Coordinates of C-alpha atoms in Angstrom, one line a residue:
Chain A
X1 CA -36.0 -28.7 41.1
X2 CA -37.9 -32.2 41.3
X3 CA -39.2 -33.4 38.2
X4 CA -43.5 -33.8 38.3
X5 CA -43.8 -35.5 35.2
X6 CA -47.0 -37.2 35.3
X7 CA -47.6 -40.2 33.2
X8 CA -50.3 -38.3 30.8
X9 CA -47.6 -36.2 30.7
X10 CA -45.7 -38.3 28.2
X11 CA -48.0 -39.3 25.9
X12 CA -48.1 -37.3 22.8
X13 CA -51.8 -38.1 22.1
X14 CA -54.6 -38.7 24.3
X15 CA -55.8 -37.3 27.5
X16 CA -53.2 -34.8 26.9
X17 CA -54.6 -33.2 23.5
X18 CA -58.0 -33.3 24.8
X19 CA -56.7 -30.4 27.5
X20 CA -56.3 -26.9 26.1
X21 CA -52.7 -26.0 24.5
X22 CA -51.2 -23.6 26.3
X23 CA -49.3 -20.6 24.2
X24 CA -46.7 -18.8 25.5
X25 CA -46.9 -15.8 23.5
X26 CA -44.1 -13.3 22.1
X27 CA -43.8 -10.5 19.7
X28 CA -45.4 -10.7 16.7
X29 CA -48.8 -11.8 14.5
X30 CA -47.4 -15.5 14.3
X31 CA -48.8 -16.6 17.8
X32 CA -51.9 -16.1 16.8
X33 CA -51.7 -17.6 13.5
X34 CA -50.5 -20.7 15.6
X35 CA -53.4 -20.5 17.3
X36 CA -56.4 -20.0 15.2
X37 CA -54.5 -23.1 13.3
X38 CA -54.7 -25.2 16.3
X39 CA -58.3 -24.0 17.1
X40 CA -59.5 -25.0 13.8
X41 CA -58.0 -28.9 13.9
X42 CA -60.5 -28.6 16.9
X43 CA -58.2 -27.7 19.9
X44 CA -58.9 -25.7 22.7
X45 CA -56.5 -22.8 23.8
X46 CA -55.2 -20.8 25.7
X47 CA -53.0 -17.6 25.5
X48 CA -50.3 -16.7 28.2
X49 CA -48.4 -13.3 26.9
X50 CA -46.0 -11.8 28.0
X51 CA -45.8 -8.5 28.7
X52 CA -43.5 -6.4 26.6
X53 CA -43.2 -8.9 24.1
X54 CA -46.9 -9.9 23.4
X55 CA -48.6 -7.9 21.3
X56 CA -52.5 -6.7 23.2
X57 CA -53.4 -5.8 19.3
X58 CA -52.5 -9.3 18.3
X59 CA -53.3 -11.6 21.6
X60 CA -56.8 -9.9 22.6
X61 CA -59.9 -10.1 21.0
X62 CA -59.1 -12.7 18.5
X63 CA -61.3 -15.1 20.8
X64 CA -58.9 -16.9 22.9
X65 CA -58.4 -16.5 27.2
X66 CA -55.5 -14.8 27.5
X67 CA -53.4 -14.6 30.7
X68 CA -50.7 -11.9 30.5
X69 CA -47.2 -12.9 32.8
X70 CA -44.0 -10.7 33.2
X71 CA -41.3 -13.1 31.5
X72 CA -39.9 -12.9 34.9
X73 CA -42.8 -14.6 36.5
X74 CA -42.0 -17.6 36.0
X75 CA -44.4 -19.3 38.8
X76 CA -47.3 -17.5 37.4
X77 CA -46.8 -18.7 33.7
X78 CA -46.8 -22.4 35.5
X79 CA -49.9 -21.8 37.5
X80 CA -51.7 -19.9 34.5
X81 CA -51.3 -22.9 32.3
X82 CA -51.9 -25.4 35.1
X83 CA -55.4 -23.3 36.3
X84 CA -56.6 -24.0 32.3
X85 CA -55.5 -27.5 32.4
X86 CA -52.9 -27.3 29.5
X87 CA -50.8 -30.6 29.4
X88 CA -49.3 -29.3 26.1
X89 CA -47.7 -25.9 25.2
X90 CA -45.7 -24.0 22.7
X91 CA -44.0 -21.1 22.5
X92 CA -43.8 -18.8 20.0
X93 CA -43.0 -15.3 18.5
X94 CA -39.8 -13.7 19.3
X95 CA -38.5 -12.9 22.6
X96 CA -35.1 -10.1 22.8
X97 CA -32.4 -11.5 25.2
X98 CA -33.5 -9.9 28.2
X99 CA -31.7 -7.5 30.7
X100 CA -32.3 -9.2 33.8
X101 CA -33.2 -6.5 36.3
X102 CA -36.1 -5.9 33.4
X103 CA -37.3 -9.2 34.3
X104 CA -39.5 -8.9 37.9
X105 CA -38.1 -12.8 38.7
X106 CA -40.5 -14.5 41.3
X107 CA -39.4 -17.1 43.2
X108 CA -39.8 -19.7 40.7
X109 CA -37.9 -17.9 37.9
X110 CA -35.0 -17.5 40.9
X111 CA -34.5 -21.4 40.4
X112 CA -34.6 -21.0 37.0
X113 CA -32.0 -18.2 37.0
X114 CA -28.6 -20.4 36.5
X115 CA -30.2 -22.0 33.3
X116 CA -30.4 -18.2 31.5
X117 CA -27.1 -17.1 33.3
X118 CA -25.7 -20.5 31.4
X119 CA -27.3 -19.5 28.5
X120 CA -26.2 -15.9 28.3
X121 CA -22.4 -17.7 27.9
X122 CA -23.6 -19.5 24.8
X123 CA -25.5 -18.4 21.4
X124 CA -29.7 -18.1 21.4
X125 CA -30.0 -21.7 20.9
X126 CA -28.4 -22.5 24.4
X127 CA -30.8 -19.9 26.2
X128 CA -33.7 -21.7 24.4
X129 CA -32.6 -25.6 24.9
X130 CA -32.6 -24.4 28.6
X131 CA -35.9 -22.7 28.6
X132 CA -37.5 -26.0 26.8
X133 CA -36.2 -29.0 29.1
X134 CA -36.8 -26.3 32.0
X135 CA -40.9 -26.1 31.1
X136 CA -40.1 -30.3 30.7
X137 CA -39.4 -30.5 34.0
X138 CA -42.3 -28.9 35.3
X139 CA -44.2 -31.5 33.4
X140 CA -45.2 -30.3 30.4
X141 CA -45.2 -31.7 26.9
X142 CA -43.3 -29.2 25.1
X143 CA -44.6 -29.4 21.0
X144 CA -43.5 -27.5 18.3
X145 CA -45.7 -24.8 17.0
X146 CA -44.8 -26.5 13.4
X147 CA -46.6 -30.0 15.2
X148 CA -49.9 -28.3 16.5
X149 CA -50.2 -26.2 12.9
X150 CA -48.3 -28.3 10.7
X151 CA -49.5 -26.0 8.0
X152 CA -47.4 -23.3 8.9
X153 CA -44.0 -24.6 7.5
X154 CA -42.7 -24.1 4.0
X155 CA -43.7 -26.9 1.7
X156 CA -41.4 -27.9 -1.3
X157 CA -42.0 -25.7 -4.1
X158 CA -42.9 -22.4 -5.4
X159 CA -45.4 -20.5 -3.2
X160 CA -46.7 -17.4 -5.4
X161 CA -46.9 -16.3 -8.6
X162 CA -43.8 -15.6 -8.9
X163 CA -40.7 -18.3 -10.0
X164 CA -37.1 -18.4 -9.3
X165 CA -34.5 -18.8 -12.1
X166 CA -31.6 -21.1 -12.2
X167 CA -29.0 -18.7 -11.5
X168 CA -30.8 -17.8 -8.5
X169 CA -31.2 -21.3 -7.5
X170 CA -27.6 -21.8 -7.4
X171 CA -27.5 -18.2 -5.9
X172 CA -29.7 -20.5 -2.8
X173 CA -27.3 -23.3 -3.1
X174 CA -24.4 -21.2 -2.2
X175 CA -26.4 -20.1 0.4
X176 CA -27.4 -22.8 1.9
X177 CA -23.8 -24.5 1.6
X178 CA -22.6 -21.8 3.6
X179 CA -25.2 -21.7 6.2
X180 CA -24.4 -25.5 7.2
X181 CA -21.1 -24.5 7.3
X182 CA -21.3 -22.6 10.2
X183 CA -24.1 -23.8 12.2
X184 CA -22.1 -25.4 14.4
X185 CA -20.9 -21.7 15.3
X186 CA -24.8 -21.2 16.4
X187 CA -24.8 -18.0 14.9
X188 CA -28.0 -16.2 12.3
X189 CA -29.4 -18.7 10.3
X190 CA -29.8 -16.0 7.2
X191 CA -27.5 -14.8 4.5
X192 CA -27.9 -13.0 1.2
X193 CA -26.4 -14.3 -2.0
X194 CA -26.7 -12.4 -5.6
X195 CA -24.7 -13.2 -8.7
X196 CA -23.0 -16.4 -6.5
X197 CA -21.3 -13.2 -3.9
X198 CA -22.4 -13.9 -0.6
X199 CA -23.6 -10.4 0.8
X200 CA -24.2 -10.4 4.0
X201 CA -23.9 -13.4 6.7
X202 CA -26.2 -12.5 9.7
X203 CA -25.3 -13.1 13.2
X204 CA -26.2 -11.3 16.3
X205 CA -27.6 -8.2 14.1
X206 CA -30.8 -10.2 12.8
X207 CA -32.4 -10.9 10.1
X208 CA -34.3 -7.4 9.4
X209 CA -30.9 -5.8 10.1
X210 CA -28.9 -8.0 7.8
X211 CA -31.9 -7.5 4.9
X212 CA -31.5 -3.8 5.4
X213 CA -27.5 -4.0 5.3
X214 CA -28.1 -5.6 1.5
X215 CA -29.9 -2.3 0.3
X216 CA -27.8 -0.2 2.1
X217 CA -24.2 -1.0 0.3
X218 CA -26.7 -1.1 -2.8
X219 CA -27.7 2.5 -2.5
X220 CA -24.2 3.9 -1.2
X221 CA -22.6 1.7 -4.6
X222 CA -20.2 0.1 -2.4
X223 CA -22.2 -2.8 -4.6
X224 CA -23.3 -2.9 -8.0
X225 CA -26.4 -5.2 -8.8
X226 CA -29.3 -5.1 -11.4
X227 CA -32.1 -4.5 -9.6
X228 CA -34.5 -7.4 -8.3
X229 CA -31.7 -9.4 -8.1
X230 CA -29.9 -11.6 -4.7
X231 CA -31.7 -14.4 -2.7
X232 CA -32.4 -14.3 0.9
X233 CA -32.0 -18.1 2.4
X234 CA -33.0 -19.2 5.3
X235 CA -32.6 -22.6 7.0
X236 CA -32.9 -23.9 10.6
X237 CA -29.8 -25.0 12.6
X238 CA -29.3 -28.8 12.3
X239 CA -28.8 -28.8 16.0
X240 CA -31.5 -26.9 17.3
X241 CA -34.6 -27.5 19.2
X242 CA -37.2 -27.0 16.5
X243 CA -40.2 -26.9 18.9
X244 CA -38.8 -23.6 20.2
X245 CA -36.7 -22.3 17.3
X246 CA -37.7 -22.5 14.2
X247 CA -36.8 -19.6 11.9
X248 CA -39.5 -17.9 10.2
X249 CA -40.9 -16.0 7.3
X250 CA -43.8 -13.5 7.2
X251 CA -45.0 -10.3 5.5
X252 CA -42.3 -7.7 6.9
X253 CA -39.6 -10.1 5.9
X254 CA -41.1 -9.5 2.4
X255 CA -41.4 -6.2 2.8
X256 CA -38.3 -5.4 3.7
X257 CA -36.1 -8.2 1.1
X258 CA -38.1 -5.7 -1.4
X259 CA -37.1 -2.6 0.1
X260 CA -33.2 -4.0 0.2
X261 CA -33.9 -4.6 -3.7
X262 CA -34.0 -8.4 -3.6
X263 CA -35.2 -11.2 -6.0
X264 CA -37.0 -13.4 -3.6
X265 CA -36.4 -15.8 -0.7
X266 CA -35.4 -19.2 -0.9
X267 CA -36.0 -21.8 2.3
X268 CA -35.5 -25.0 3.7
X269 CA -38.5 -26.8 2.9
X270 CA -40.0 -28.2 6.0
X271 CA -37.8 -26.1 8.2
X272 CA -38.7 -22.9 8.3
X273 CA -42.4 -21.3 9.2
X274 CA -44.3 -18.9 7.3
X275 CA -46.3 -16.7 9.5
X276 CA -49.8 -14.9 7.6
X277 CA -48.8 -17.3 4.6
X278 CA -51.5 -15.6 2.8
X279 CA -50.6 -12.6 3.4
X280 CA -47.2 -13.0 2.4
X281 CA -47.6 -14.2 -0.4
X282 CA -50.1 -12.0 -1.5
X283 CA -47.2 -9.0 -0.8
X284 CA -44.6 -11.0 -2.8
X285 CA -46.7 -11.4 -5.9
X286 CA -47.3 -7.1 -5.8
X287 CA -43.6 -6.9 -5.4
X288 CA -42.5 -9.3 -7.7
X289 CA -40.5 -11.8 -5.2
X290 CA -40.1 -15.4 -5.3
X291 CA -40.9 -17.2 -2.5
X292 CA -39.3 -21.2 -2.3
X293 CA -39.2 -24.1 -0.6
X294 CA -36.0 -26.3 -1.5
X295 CA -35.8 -29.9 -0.6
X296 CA -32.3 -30.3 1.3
Chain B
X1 CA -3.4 -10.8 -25.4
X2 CA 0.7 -11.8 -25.7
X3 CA 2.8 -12.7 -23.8
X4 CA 5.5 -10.0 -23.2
X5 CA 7.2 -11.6 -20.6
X6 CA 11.0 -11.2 -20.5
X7 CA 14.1 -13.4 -19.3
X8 CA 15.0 -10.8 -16.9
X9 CA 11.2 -10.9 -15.9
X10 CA 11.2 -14.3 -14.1
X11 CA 14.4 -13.8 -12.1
X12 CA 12.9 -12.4 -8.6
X13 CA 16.1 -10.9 -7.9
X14 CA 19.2 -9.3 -9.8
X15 CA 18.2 -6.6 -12.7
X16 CA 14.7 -6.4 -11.9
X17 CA 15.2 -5.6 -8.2
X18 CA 17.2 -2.8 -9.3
X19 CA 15.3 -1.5 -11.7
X20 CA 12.5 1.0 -9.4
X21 CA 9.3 -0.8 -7.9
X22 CA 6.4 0.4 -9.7
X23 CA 3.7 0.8 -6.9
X24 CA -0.2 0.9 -8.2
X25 CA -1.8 3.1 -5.2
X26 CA -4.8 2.8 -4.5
X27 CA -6.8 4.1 -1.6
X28 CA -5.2 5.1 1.8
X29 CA -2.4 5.7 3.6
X30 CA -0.5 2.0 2.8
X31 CA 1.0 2.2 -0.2
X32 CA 2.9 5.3 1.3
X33 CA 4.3 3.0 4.5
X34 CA 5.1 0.4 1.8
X35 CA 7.1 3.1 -0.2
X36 CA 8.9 4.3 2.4
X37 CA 9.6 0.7 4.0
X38 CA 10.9 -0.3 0.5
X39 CA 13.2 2.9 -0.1
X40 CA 14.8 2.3 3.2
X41 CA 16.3 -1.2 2.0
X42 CA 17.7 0.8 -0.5
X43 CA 15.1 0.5 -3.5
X44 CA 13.9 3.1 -6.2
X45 CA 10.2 3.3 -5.8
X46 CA 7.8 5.3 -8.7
X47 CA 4.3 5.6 -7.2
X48 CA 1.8 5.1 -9.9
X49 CA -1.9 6.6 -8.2
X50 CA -5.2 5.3 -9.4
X51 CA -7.5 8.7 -9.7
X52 CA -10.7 8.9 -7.2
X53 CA -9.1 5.9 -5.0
X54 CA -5.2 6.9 -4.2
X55 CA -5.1 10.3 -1.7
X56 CA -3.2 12.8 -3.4
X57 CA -2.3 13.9 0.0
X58 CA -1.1 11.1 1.0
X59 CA 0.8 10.2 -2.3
X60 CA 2.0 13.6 -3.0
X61 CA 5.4 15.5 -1.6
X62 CA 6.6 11.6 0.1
X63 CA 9.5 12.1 -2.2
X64 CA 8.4 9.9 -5.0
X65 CA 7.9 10.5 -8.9
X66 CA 4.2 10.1 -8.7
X67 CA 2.3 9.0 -12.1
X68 CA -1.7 9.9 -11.9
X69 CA -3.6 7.5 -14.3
X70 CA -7.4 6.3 -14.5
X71 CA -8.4 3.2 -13.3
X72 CA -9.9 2.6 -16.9
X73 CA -6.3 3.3 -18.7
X74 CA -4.6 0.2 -18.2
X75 CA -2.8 1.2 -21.2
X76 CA -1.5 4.2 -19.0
X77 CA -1.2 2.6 -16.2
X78 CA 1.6 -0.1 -18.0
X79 CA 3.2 2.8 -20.2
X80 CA 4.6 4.7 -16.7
X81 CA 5.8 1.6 -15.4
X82 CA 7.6 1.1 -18.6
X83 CA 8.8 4.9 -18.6
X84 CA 10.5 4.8 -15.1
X85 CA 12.2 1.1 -15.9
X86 CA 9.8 -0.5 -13.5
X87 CA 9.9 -4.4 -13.9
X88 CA 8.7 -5.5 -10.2
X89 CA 5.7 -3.9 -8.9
X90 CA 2.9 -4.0 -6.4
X91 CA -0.2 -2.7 -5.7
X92 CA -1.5 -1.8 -2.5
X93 CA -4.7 0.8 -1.3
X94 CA -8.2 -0.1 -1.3
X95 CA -10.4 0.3 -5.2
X96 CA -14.5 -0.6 -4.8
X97 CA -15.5 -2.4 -7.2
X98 CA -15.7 0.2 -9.5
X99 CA -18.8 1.1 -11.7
X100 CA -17.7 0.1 -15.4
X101 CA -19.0 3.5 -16.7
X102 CA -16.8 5.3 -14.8
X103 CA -13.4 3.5 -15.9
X104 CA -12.5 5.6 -19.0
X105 CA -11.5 2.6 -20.6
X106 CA -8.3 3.1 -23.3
X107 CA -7.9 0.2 -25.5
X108 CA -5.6 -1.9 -23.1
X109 CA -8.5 -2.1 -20.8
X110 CA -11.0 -3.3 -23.4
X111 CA -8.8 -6.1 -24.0
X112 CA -9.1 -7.0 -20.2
X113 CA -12.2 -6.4 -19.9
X114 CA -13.7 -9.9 -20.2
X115 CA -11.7 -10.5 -16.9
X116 CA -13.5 -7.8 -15.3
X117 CA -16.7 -9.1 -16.7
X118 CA -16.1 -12.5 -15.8
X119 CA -14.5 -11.5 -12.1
X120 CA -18.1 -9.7 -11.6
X121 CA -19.7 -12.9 -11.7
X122 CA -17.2 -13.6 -8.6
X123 CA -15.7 -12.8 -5.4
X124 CA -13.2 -10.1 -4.8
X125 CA -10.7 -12.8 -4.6
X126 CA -11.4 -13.5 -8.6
X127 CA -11.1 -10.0 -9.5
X128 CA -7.9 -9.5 -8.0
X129 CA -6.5 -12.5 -9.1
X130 CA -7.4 -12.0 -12.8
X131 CA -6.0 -8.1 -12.3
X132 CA -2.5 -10.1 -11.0
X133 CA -2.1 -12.4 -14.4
X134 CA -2.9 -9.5 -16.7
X135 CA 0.1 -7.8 -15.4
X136 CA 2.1 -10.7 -15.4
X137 CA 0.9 -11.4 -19.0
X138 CA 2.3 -8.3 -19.5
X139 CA 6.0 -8.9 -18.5
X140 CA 5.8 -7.3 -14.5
X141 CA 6.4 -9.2 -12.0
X142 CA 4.1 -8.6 -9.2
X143 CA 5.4 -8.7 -5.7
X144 CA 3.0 -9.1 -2.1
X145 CA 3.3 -5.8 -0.2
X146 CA 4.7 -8.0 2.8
X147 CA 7.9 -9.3 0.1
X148 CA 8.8 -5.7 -0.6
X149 CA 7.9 -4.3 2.9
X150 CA 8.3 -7.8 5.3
X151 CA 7.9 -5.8 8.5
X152 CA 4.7 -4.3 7.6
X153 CA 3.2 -8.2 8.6
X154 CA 1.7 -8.1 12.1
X155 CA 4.3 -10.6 13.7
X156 CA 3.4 -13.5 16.6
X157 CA 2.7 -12.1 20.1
X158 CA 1.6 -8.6 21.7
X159 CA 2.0 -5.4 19.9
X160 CA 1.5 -2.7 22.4
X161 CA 0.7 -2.8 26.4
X162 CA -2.2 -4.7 27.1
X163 CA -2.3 -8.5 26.7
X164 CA -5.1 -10.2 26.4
X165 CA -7.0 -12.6 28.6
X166 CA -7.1 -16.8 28.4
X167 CA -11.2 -15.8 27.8
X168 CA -10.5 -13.9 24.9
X169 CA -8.0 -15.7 23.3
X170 CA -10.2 -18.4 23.5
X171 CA -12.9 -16.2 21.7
X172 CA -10.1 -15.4 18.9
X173 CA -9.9 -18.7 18.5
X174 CA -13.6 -19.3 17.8
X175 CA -13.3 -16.3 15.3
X176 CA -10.5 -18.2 13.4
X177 CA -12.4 -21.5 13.1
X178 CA -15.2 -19.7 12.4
X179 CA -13.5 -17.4 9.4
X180 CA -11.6 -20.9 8.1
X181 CA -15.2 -22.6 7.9
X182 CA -16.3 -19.7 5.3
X183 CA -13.1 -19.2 3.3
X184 CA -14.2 -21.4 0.3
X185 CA -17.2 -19.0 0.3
X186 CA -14.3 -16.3 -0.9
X187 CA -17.0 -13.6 1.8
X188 CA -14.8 -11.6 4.3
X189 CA -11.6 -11.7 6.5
X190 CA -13.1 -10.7 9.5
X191 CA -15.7 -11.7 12.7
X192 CA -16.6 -10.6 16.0
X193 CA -16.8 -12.6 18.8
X194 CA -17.3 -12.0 22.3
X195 CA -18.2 -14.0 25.3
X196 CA -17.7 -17.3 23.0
X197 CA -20.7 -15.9 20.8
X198 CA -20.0 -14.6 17.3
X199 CA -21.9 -11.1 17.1
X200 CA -20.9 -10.3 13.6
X201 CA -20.0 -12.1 10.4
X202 CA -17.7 -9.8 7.5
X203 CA -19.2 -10.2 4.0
X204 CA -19.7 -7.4 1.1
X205 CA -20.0 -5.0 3.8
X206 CA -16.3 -4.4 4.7
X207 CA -14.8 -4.1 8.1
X208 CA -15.2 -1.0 9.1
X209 CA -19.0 -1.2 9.1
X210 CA -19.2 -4.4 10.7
X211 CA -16.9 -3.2 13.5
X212 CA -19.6 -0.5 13.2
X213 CA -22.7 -2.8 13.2
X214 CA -21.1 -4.1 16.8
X215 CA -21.4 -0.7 18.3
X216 CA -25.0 -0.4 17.4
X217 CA -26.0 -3.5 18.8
X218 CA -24.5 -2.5 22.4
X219 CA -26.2 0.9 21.7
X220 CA -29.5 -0.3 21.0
X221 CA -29.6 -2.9 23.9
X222 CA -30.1 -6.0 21.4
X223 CA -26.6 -7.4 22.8
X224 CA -25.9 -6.8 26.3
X225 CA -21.9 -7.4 26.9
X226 CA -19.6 -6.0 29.8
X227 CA -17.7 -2.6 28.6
X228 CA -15.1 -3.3 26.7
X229 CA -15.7 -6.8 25.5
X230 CA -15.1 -8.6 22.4
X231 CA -12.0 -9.4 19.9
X232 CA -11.9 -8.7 16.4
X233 CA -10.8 -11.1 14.3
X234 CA -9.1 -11.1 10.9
X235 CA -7.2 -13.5 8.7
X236 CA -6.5 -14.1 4.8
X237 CA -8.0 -15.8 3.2
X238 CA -5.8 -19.6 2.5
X239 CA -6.7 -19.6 -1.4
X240 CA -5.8 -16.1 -2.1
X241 CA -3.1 -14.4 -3.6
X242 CA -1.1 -12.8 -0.8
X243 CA 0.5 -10.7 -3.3
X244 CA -2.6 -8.7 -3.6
X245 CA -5.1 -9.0 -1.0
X246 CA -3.7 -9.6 2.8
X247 CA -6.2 -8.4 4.7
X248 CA -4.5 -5.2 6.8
X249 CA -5.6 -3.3 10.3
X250 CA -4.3 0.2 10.9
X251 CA -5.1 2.9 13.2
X252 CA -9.1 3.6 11.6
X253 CA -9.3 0.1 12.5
X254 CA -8.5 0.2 16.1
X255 CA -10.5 3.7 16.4
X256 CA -13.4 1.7 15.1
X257 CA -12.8 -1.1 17.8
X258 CA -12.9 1.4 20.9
X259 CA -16.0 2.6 19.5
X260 CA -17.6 -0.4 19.4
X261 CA -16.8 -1.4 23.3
X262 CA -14.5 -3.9 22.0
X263 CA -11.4 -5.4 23.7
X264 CA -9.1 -5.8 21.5
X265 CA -8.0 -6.7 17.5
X266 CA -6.4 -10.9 17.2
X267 CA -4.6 -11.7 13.5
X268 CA -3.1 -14.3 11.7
X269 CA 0.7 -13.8 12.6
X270 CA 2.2 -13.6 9.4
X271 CA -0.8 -13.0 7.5
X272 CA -2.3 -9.4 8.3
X273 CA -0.8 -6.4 7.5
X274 CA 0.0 -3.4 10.3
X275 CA -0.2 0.0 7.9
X276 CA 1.0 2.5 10.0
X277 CA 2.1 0.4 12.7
X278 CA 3.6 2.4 15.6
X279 CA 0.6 5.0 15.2
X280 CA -1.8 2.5 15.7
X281 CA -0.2 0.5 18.6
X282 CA -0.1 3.9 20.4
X283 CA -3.8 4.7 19.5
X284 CA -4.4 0.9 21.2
X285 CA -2.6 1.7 24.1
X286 CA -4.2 4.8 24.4
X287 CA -7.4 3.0 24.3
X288 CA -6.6 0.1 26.3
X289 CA -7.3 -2.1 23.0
X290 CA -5.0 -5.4 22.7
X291 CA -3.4 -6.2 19.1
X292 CA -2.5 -9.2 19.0
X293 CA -0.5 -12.2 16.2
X294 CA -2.0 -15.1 17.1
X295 CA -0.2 -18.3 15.3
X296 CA -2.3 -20.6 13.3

């Protein structure tokens, strides 16, 4: 596949912000967030969503073109961006490892078809290094939704109403230590500490899955906890891409860290995204979670 | 609390070996295997079962003078040992962390409470290493299963019929770096990993339901993997007492593999125990499951 990088194509600034920013759209409410943030710092944009993942409740009628591709159709999500112009894209919202006869390939996603067979070998962050320097190749400035809506990530600090003690500071610490410890295994990049007892390490299950676990062996008493207590921590992988992979928070992750009887949720500051901040927050406050940003 | 220990108490061999093992049961069918394996070589064994954990089935009509006593009556618990001569003893079966209200503490167990207290604050590892110097501040000497009962240890090399592949050892081997990264984090023995991708990470959860947890994500299409895929791995823990906690697989286990679609079970050789080993190499032949002892 021959590289048409054009020269636009690598500069960051310029003729290439000028053009539209193309989304590639998952699950979710947080492409959209992305992109009303990007509209308001004055960009133009453009939705491409893809079916099955993209949510028509979310993606239409918010104001925004939207082109709607089969995740298969790999030619059509290049000439969709191309037709608007879009130099720049980013992809966001979540995406399920695909079964590949789901995925209608065209011709184009054929070429592309030893980089996910690769990637199905490896963890999630494989399958998505391949996905980014393919859409490079093609000549396209890959940014990270974090870059074109900067205020979406976690800043240092306490972000409603509510604070996190010391204990469950350290509770975050552990968390944290142990989340570095096996990044390298490119596994979840969640875990659940309460009382300094790790929980529940997640993996391929999740993060909902792993939340729900925590109130699960709370209500069967296989563990005892005072209720509200145990910190959710979340951190990206050192190694990963973060213009394609940046773990995030949002209102269900809330929702359901309350459910599982949990203190709060401790992050990364500067490396994880909260999607609907406001509305997030606004949930934790009624429930009576902590939500943190914690300098490395 | 002093110190009772005796002269005779710090010899491992001599009087107190033939004086009758004293074996706290708890849950399961283990401590019967390591009864029987010890009365083979010749030893007097007086099984001493923890109400609500140790199977009366299982415990009852082996043979053995059985002593029932409450978790919470420590007291109890040392007064039968005493009774039957016991100096060595072990203790073996699975006790949840129990519910502190439901201990029926005696007096004895009020003094030990503030290492139950404290252990809370812990890992399981804490707990059973505080339970392991209260009884040797109290003049026992407690034996490892595996010292009283060596052949229980799953050994190096293949158990039953089917071997496993160069791929998969190679996955069991990204299970045991993985499991050695965490140990300091004093979570679970145990991982999943298939296709050099860990699916699942053991914390307060147990085994059993994250061999479970594997199953459901095959089910539910999240992880697509070829039938019959994927090794699960256990090994001890390096900082804890062997004497109380080697992990152990046994027939439930390997049931609980073939349900999950995976291909086989890879241990520690040396460090895992085998209850019920013949029955569960035959349910893994059945099955087509390998059981291996891989060495460090």
């Amino acid at each position: 596949m021959p590289a048409t990088r054009t020269e636009g194509g690598t500069s960051p600034g310029g003729a290439a912000s000028a053009a539209p920013l193309g989304i590639l759209c998952g699950g979710g409410t947080f492409p959209l967030a992305v992109a009303r943030s990007a509209a308001q710092s004055g960009r133009r944009v453009v939705l491409v969503a893809i079916r099955g993942f993209a949510d028509p409740a979310v993606v239409e009628g918010a104001g925004f073109p939207v082109e709607w591709v089969h995740l298969g159709k790999v030619g059509a999500m290049l000439a969709a961006l191309r037709r608007h112009g879009c130099r720049e894209m980013v992809i966001v919202g979540y995406v399920f490892r695909p079964r590949l006869s789901s995925l209608r390939l065209d011709w184009k996603a054929v070429g592309m078809l030893r980089w996910f067979l690769r990637a199905r070998r490896g963890g999630d962050g494989h399958l998505l290094s391949h996905i980014a320097s393919f859409f490079e190749n093609e000549g396209f400035i890959l940014r990270g939704a974090h870059e074109v809506a900067p205020e979406i990530l976690v800043a240092e600090g306490t972000l409603g109403r509510v604070a996190m003690t010391d204990a469950e500071r350290e509770d975050a610490r552990i968390g944290f230590r142990l989340l570095r410890a096996i990044d390298v295994f490119d596994v979840g990049q969640a875990a659940v500490v309460a009382e300094r007892h790790v929980q529940a390490i997640e993996a391929a299950e999740g993060t909902d899955a792993m939340i729900a676990r925590c109130g699960e062996m709370r209500a069967s008493g296989r563990v005892r906890l005072p209720r509200r207590s145990g910190v959710l921590v979340k951190i990206p992988k050192p190694g990963q891409d973060r213009r394609i992979d940046l773990p995030s928070i949002g209102v269900r992750t809330v929702e359901r860290a309350a459910e599982a009887g949990l203190a709060g949720i401790a992050v990364e500051a500067g490396g994880v995204i909260a999607a609907e901040a406001e509305a997030m927050v606004r949930v934790a406050d009624e429930k009576g979670l902590f939500i943190v940003g914690l300098a490395e």
